[in-house]
CSV table of C-alpha atoms in Angstrom, one decimal:
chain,number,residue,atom,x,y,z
I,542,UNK,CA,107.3,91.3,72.6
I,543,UNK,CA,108.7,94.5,70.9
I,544,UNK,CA,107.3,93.4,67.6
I,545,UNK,CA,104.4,95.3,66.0
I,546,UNK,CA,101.3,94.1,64.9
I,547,UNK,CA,102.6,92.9,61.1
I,548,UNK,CA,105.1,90.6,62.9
I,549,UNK,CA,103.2,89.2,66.0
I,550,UNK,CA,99.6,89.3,64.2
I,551,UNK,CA,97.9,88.6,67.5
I,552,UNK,CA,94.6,90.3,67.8
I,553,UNK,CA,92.2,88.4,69.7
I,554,UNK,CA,92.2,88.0,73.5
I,555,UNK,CA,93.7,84.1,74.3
I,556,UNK,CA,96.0,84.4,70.9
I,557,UNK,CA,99.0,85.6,72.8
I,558,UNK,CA,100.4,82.0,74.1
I,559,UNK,CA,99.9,80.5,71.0
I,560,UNK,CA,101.9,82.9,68.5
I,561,UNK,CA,105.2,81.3,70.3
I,562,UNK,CA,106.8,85.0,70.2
I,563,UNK,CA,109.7,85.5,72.8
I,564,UNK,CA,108.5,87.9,75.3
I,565,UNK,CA,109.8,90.0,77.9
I,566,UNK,CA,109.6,87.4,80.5
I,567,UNK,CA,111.1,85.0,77.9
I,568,UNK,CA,113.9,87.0,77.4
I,569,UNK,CA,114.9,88.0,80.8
I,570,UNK,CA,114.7,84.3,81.9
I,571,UNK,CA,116.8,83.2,79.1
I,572,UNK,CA,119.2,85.5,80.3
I,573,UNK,CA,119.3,84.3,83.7
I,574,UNK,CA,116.8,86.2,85.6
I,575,UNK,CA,114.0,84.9,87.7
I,576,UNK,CA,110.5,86.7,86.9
I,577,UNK,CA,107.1,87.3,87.7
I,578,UNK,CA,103.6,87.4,86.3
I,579,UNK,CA,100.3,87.7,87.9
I,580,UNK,CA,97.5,88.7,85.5
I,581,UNK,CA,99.2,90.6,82.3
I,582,UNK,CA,97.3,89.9,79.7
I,583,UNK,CA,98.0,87.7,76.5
I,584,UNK,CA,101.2,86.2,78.3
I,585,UNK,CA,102.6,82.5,78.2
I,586,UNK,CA,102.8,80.8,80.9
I,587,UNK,CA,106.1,80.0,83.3
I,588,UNK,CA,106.9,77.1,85.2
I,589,UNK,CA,111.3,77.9,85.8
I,590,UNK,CA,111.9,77.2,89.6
I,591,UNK,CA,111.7,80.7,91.0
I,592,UNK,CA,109.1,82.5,88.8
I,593,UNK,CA,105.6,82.3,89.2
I,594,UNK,CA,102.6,82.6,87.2
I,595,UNK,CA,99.0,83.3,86.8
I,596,UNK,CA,97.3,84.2,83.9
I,597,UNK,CA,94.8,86.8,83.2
I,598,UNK,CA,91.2,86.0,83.5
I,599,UNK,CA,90.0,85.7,79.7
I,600,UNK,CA,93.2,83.2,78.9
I,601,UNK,CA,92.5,79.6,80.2
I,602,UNK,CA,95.1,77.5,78.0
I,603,UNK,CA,97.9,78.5,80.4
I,604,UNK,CA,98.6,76.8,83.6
I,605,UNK,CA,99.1,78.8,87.1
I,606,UNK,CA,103.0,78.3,88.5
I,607,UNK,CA,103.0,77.1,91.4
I,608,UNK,CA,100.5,74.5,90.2
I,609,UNK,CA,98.6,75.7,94.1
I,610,UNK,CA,97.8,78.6,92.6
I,611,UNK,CA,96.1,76.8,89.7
I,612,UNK,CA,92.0,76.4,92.4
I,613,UNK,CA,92.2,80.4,92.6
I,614,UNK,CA,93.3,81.3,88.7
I,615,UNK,CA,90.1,78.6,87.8
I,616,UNK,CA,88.2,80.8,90.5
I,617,UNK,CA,89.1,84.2,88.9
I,618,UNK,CA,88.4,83.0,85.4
I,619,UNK,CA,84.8,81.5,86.0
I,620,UNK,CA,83.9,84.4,88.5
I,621,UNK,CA,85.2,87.2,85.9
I,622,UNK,CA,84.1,85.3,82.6
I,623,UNK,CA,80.7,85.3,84.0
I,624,UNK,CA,80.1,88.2,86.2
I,625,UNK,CA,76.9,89.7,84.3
I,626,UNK,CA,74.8,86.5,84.7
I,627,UNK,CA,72.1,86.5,86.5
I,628,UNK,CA,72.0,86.0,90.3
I,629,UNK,CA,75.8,85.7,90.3
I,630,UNK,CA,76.4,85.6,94.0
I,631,UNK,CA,80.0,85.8,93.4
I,632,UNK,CA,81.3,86.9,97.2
I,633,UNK,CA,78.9,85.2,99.5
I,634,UNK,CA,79.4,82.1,97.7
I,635,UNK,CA,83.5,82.6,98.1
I,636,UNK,CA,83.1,83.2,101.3
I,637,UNK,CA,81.5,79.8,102.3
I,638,UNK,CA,83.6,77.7,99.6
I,639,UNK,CA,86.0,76.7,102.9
I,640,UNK,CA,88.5,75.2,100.9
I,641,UNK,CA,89.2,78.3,98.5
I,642,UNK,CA,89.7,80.8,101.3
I,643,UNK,CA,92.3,78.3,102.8
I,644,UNK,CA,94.0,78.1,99.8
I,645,UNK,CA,93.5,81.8,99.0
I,646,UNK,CA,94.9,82.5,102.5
I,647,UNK,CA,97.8,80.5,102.0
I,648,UNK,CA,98.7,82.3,98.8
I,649,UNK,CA,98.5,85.8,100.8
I,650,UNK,CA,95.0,87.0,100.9
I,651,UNK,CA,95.4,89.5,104.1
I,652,UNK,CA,92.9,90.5,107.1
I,653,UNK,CA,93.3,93.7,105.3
I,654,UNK,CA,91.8,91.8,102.0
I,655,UNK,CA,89.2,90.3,103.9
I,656,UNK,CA,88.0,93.2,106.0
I,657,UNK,CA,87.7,95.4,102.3
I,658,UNK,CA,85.5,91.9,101.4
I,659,UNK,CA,83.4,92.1,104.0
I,660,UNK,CA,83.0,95.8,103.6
I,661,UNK,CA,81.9,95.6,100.7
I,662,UNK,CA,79.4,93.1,101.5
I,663,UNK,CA,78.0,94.9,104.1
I,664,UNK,CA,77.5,97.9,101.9
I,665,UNK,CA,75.4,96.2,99.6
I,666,UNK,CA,73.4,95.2,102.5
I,667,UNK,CA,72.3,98.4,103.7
I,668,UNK,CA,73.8,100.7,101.5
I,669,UNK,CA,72.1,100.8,98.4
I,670,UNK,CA,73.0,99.8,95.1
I,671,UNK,CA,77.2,99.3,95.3
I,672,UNK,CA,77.8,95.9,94.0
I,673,UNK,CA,78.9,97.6,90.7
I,674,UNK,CA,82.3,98.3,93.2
I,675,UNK,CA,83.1,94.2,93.5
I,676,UNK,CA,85.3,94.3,90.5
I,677,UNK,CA,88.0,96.8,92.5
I,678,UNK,CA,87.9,93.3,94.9
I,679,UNK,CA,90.1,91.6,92.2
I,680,UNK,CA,92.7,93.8,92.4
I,681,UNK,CA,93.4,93.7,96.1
I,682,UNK,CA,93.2,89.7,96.1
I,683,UNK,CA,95.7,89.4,93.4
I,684,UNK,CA,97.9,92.2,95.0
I,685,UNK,CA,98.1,90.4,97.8
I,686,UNK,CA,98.7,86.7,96.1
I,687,UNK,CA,101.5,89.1,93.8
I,688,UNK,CA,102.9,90.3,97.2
I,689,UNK,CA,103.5,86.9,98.6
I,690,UNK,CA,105.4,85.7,96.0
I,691,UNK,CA,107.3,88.4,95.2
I,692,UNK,CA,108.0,88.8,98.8
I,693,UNK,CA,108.8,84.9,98.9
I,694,UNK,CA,110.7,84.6,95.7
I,695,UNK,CA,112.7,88.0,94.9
I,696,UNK,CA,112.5,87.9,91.0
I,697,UNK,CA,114.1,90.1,89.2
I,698,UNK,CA,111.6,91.0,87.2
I,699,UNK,CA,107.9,90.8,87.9
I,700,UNK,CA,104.7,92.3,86.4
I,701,UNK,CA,101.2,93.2,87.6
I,702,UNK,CA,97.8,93.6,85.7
I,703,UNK,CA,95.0,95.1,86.9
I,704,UNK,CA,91.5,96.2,84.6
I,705,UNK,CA,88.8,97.6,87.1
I,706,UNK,CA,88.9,101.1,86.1
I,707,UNK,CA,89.1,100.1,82.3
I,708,UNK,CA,85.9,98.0,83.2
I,709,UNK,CA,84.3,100.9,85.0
I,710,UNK,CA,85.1,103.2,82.6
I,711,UNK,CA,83.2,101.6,79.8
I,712,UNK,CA,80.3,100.8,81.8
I,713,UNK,CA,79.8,104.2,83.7
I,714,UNK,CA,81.5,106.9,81.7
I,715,UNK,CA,77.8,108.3,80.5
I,716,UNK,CA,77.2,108.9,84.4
I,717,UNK,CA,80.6,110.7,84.8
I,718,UNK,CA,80.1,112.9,81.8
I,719,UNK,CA,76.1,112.6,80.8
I,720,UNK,CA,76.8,115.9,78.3
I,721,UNK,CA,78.6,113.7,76.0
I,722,UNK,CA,75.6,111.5,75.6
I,723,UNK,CA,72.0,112.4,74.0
I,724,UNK,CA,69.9,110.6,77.0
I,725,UNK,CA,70.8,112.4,80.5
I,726,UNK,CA,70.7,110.1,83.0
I,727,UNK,CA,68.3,109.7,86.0
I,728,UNK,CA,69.0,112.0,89.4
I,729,UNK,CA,69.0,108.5,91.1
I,730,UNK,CA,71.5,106.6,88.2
I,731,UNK,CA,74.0,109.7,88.6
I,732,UNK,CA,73.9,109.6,92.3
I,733,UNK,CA,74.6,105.8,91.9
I,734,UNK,CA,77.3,105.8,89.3
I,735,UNK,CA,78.5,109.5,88.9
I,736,UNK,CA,81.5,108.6,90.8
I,737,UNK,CA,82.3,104.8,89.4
I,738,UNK,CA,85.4,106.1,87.0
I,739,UNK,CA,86.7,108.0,89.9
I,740,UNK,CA,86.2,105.5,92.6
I,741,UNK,CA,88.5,102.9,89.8
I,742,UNK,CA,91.3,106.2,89.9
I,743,UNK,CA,90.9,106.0,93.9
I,744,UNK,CA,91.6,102.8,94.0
I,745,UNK,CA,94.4,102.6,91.3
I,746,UNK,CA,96.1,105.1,93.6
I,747,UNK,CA,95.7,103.2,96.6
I,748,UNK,CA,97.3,100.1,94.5
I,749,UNK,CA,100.4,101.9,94.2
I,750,UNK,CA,100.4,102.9,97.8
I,751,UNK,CA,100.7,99.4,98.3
I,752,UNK,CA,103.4,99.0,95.7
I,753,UNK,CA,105.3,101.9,97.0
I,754,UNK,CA,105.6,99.7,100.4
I,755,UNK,CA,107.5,96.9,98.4
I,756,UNK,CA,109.6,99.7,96.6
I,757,UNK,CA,111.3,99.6,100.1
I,758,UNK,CA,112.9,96.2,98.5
I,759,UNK,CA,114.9,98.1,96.3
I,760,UNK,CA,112.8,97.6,92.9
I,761,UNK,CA,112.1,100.2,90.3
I,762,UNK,CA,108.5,100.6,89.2
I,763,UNK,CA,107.5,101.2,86.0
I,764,UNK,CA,104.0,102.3,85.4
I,765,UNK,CA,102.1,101.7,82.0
I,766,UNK,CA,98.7,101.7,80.9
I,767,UNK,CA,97.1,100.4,78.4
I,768,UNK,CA,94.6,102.4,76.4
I,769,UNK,CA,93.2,105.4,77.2
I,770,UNK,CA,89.0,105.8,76.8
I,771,UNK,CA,86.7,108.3,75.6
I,772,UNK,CA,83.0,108.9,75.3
I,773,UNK,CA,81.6,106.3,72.9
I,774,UNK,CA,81.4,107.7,69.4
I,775,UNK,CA,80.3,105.1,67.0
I,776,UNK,CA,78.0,107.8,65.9
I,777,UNK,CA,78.0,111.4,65.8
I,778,UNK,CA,75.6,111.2,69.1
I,779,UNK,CA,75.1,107.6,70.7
I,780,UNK,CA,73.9,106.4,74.2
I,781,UNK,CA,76.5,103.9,74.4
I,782,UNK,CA,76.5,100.2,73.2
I,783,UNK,CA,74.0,97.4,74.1
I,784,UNK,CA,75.5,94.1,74.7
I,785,UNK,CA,73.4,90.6,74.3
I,786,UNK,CA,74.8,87.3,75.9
I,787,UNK,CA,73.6,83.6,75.4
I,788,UNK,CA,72.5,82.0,78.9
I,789,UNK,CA,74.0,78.6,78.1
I,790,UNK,CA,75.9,78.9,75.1
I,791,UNK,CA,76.4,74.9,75.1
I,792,UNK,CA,72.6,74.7,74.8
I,793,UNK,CA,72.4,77.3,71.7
I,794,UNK,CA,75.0,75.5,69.8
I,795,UNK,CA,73.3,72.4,70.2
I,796,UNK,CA,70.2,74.2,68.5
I,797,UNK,CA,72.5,75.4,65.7
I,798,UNK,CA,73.6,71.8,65.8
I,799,UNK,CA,77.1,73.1,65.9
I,800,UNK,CA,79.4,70.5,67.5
I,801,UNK,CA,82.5,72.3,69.3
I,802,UNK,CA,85.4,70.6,71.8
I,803,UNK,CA,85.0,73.5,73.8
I,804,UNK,CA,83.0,76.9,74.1
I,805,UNK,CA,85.1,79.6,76.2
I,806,UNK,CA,83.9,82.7,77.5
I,807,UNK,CA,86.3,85.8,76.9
I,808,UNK,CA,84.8,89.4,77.2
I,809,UNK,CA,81.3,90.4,78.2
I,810,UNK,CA,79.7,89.3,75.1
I,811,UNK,CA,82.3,87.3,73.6
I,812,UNK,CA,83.1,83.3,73.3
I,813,UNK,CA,85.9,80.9,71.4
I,814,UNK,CA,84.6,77.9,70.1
I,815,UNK,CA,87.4,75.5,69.6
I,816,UNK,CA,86.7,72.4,67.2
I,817,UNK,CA,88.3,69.1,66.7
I,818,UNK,CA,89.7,70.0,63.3
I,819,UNK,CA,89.4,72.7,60.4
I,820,UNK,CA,86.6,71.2,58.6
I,821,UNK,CA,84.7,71.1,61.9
I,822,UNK,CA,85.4,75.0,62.0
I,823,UNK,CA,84.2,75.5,58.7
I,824,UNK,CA,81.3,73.7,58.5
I,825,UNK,CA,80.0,75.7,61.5
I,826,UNK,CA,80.7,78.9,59.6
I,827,UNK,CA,77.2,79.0,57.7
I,828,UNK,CA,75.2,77.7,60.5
I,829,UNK,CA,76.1,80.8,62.7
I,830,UNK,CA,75.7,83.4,59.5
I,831,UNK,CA,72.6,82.3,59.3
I,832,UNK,CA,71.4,82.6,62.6
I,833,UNK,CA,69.2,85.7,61.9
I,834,UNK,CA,67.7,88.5,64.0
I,835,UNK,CA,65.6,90.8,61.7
I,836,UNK,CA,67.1,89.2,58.3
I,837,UNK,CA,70.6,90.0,59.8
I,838,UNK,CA,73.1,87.2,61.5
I,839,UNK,CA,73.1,87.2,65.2
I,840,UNK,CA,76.5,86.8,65.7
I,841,UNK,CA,80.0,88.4,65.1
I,842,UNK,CA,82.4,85.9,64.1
I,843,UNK,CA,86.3,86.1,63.5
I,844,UNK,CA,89.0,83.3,63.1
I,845,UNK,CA,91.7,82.8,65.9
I,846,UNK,CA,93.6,79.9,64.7
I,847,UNK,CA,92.7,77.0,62.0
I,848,UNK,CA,90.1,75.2,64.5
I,849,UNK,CA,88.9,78.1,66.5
I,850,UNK,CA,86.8,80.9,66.0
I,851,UNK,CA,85.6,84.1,68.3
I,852,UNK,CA,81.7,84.5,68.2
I,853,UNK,CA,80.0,87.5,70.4
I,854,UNK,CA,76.4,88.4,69.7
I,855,UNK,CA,76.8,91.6,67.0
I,856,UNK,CA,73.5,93.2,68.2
I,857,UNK,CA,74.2,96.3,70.0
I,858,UNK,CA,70.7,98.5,69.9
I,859,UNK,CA,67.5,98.2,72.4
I,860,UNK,CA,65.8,94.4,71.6
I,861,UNK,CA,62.2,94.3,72.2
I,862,UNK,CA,61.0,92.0,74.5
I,863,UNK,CA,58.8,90.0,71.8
I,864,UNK,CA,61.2,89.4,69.4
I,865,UNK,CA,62.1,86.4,67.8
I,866,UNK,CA,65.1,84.7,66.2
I,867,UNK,CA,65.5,82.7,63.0
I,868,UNK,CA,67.7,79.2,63.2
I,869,UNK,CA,69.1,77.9,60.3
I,870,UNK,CA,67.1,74.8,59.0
I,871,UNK,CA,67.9,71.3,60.2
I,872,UNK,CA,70.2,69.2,58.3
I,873,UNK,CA,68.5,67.3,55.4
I,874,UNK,CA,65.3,70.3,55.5
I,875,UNK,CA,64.8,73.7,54.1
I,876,UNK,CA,62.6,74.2,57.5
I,877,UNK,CA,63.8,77.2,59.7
I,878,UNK,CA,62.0,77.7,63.0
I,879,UNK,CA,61.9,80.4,65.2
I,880,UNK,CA,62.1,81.0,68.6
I,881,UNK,CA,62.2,83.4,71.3
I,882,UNK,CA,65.6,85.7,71.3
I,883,UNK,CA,64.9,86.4,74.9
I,884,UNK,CA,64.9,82.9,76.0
I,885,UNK,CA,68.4,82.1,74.4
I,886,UNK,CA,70.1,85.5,75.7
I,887,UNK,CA,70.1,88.0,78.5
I,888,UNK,CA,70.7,91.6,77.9
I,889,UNK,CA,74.1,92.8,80.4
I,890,UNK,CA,73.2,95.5,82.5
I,891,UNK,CA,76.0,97.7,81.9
I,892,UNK,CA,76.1,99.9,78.6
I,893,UNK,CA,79.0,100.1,77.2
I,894,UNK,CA,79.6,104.1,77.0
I,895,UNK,CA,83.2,104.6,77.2
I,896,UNK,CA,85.6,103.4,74.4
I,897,UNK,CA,89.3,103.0,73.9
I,898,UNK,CA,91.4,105.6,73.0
I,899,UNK,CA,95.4,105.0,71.6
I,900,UNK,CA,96.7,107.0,74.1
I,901,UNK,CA,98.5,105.7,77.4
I,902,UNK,CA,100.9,107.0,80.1
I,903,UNK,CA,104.5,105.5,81.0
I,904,UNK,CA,106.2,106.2,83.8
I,905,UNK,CA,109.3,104.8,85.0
I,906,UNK,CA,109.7,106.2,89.1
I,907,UNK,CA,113.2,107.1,89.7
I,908,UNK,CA,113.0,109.7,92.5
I,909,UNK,CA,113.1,112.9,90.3
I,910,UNK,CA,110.3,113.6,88.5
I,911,UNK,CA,110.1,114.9,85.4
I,912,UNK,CA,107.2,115.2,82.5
I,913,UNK,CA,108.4,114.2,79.1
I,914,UNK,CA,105.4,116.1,76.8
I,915,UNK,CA,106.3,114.1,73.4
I,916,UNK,CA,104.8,110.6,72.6
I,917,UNK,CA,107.0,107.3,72.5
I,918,UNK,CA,105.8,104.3,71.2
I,919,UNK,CA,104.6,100.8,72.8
I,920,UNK,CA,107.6,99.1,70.6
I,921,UNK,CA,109.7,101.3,72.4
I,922,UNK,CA,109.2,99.6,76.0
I,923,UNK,CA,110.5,96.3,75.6
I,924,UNK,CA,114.1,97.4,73.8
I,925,UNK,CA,114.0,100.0,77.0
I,926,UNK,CA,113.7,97.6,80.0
I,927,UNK,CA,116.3,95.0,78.1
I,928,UNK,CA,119.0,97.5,78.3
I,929,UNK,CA,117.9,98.1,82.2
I,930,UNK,CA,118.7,95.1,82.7
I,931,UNK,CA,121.7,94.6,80.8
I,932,UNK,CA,120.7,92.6,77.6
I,933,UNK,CA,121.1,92.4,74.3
I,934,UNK,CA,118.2,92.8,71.5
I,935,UNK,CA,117.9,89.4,70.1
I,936,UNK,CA,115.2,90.0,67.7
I,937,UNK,CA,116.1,92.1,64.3
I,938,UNK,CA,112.4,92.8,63.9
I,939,UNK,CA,112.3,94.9,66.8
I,940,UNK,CA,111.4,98.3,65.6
I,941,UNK,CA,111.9,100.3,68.9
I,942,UNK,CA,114.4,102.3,70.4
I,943,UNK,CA,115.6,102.3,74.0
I,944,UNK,CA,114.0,105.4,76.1
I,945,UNK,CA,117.4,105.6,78.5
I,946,UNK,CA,118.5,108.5,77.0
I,947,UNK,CA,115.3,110.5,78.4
I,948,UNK,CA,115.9,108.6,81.8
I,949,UNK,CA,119.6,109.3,81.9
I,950,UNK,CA,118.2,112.8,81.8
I,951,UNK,CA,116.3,112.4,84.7
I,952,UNK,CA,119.3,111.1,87.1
């Protein structure tokens, strides 16, 4: 958007859409360029005859464009929104779900796609313990669904997201550097995931192979991360972070009698509950604060809009198997009961050891390379790629400036 935090306010994963800010997409189209998005995250949706559209997996207010797309988007979001429950038999199941891999197919998944899939598949069979390298799988599909479009369409402008690595990195970074953590690893576990953070690098490079093949078009790529990570260090010395989910979060608010429209799952640990008004919202306030664990509320909660809220369980340390949770007493009773924790929630296998740091790269590929040492800032991107393509800042509350000079120095 170009605007920083103070003017955009949006904080919470699923916010974007809703804060009606015009973005980059938004801008270009208004100026009369056809554009692309498959995956970045936060992003409205587009529906302008030659664009196309799908959103990233942790948004599900915004429709896919082409509406065909709209099965495999609903397929992305459940399979990524729920990879760490139990016996998720997330490619096996894909892979007999005929109707999916037509319409994937049509879309653009490739034999190349498919023969990574099965791959993969047959690793876990007789390989050992490598399902924790399905999530790379995501990024080749939706390369491939990204490369049919933008082969079929030509927009002018298009973008592509992709968050493996940042996954990998904050479930495996204690196996890539086990000195930065007080509990060393098992032999076995560092055999197993030693390598995960590199493998996500591998296959980041091997992404942009694939982009450097539609480069041939005539595009420019720009390359930008996001955050950076770093050894977790809520502490002076941790282990990483536990992370607790509810196995049927429907049920659990039904215990907390806690009537919502909709529950939707966002990041590992974390739902929104949407309600049918404010009063709704409010009234389910206390009832979640006083879900207790040990005297202390169960759950993290933070407001998204006036009739939603963002819950994640806000236990992060080892839970022993025995213990119990408190529920708040039922309406017209002071009567609390308690019950099991580990029948309402599972704990996620992965620990979450790596965490984000501020700093990203930016790189815009223009056949003579050149490091630029000094830092620019995120507001500077937007005001950057606008005069790249020839249009005028619109928005007096952009506070960046336009990087061309540094590029002009590199032509």
């Amino acid at each position: 958007t170009g605007l920083a935090y103070d003017d955009h306010k949006v904080f919470n994963l699923t916010d974007g859409p809703s804060a009606g800010h015009a973005d980059i997409w938004k801008l270009l189209q208004e100026a009369g360029y056809t554009v692309g998005n498959i995956a970045s995250m936060n992003a409205a949706g587009l529906d302008q005859s030659g664009s196309f559209f799908m959103s990233d997996p942790w948004c599900a207010s915004e429709r896919a464009f082409p509406q065909t797309l709209q099965p495999i988007q609903d397929f992305v979001q459940q399979r990524v929104q729920n990879y760490s429950l139990p016996n998720e038999a997330v490619l096996t199941s894909t892979l007999r779900n005929v109707a999916l891999l037509q319409r994937l197919v049509q879309s653009g998944l490739s034999a190349r796609t498919i023969s990574i899939i099965l791959s993969q598949l047959i690793s876990e069979k007789t390989g050992g313990n490598t399902s924790w390298k399905r999530v790379a799988l995501l990024d080749h599909i939706l390369f491939d669904i990204f490369k049919k479009y933008y082969c079929s369409s030509a927009p002018s402008f298009s973008t592509f997201f992709a968050n493996s690595t940042a996954h990998l990195q904050h479930a495996y970074w204690r196996f890539m550097e086990p000195e930065a953590f007080d509990i060393t690893p098992s032999d076995e576990d560092l055999a197993t995931y030693g390598s995960a953070v590199f493998f996500g690098y591998q296959n980041m490079d091997r992404l942009l192979g694939r982009f450097f093949e539609l480069e041939k078009r005539g595009a420019t790529l720009v390359l930008m991360s996001a955050l950076s990570q770093q050894p977790f260090t809520k502490r002076e010395t941790s282990n990483g972070q536990l992370f607790y989910r509810p196995y049927d979060m429907d049920r659990l608010l039904g215990l907390l009698d806690i009537p919502v429209a909709n529950a939707e799952p966002v990041m590992t640990h974390q739902y929104i509950l949407r309600f049918d008004s404010e009063e709704s919202k409010d009234s389910a306030l206390p009832k979640l604060e006083n879900f207790t664990f040990d005297g202390t509320s169960v759950f993290d909660t933070g407001t998204s809009d006036d009739k939603s809220l963002f819950v994640g369980c806000g236990l992060f340390e080892e839970i022993p198997d025995n213990a119990k949770v408190t529920l708040p007493a039922s309406r017209g009773t002071n009567e609390k009961k308690e019950t099991e924790f580990f029948d309402l929630f599972y704990k996620i296998d992965e620990i979450k050891s790596g965490c984000h740091h501020p700093d990203g790269v930016l790189w815009f590929k223009l056949g003579d390379h050149k490091v630029h040492p000094d830092k620019v800032s995120i507001l500077d991107v937007l005001p950057t790629l606008l005069e790249i393509y020839g249009v005028k800042r619109s928005l007096s509350a952009m506070q960046g400036h336009s990087l061309m000079p540094y590029l002009h120095a590199c032509l």
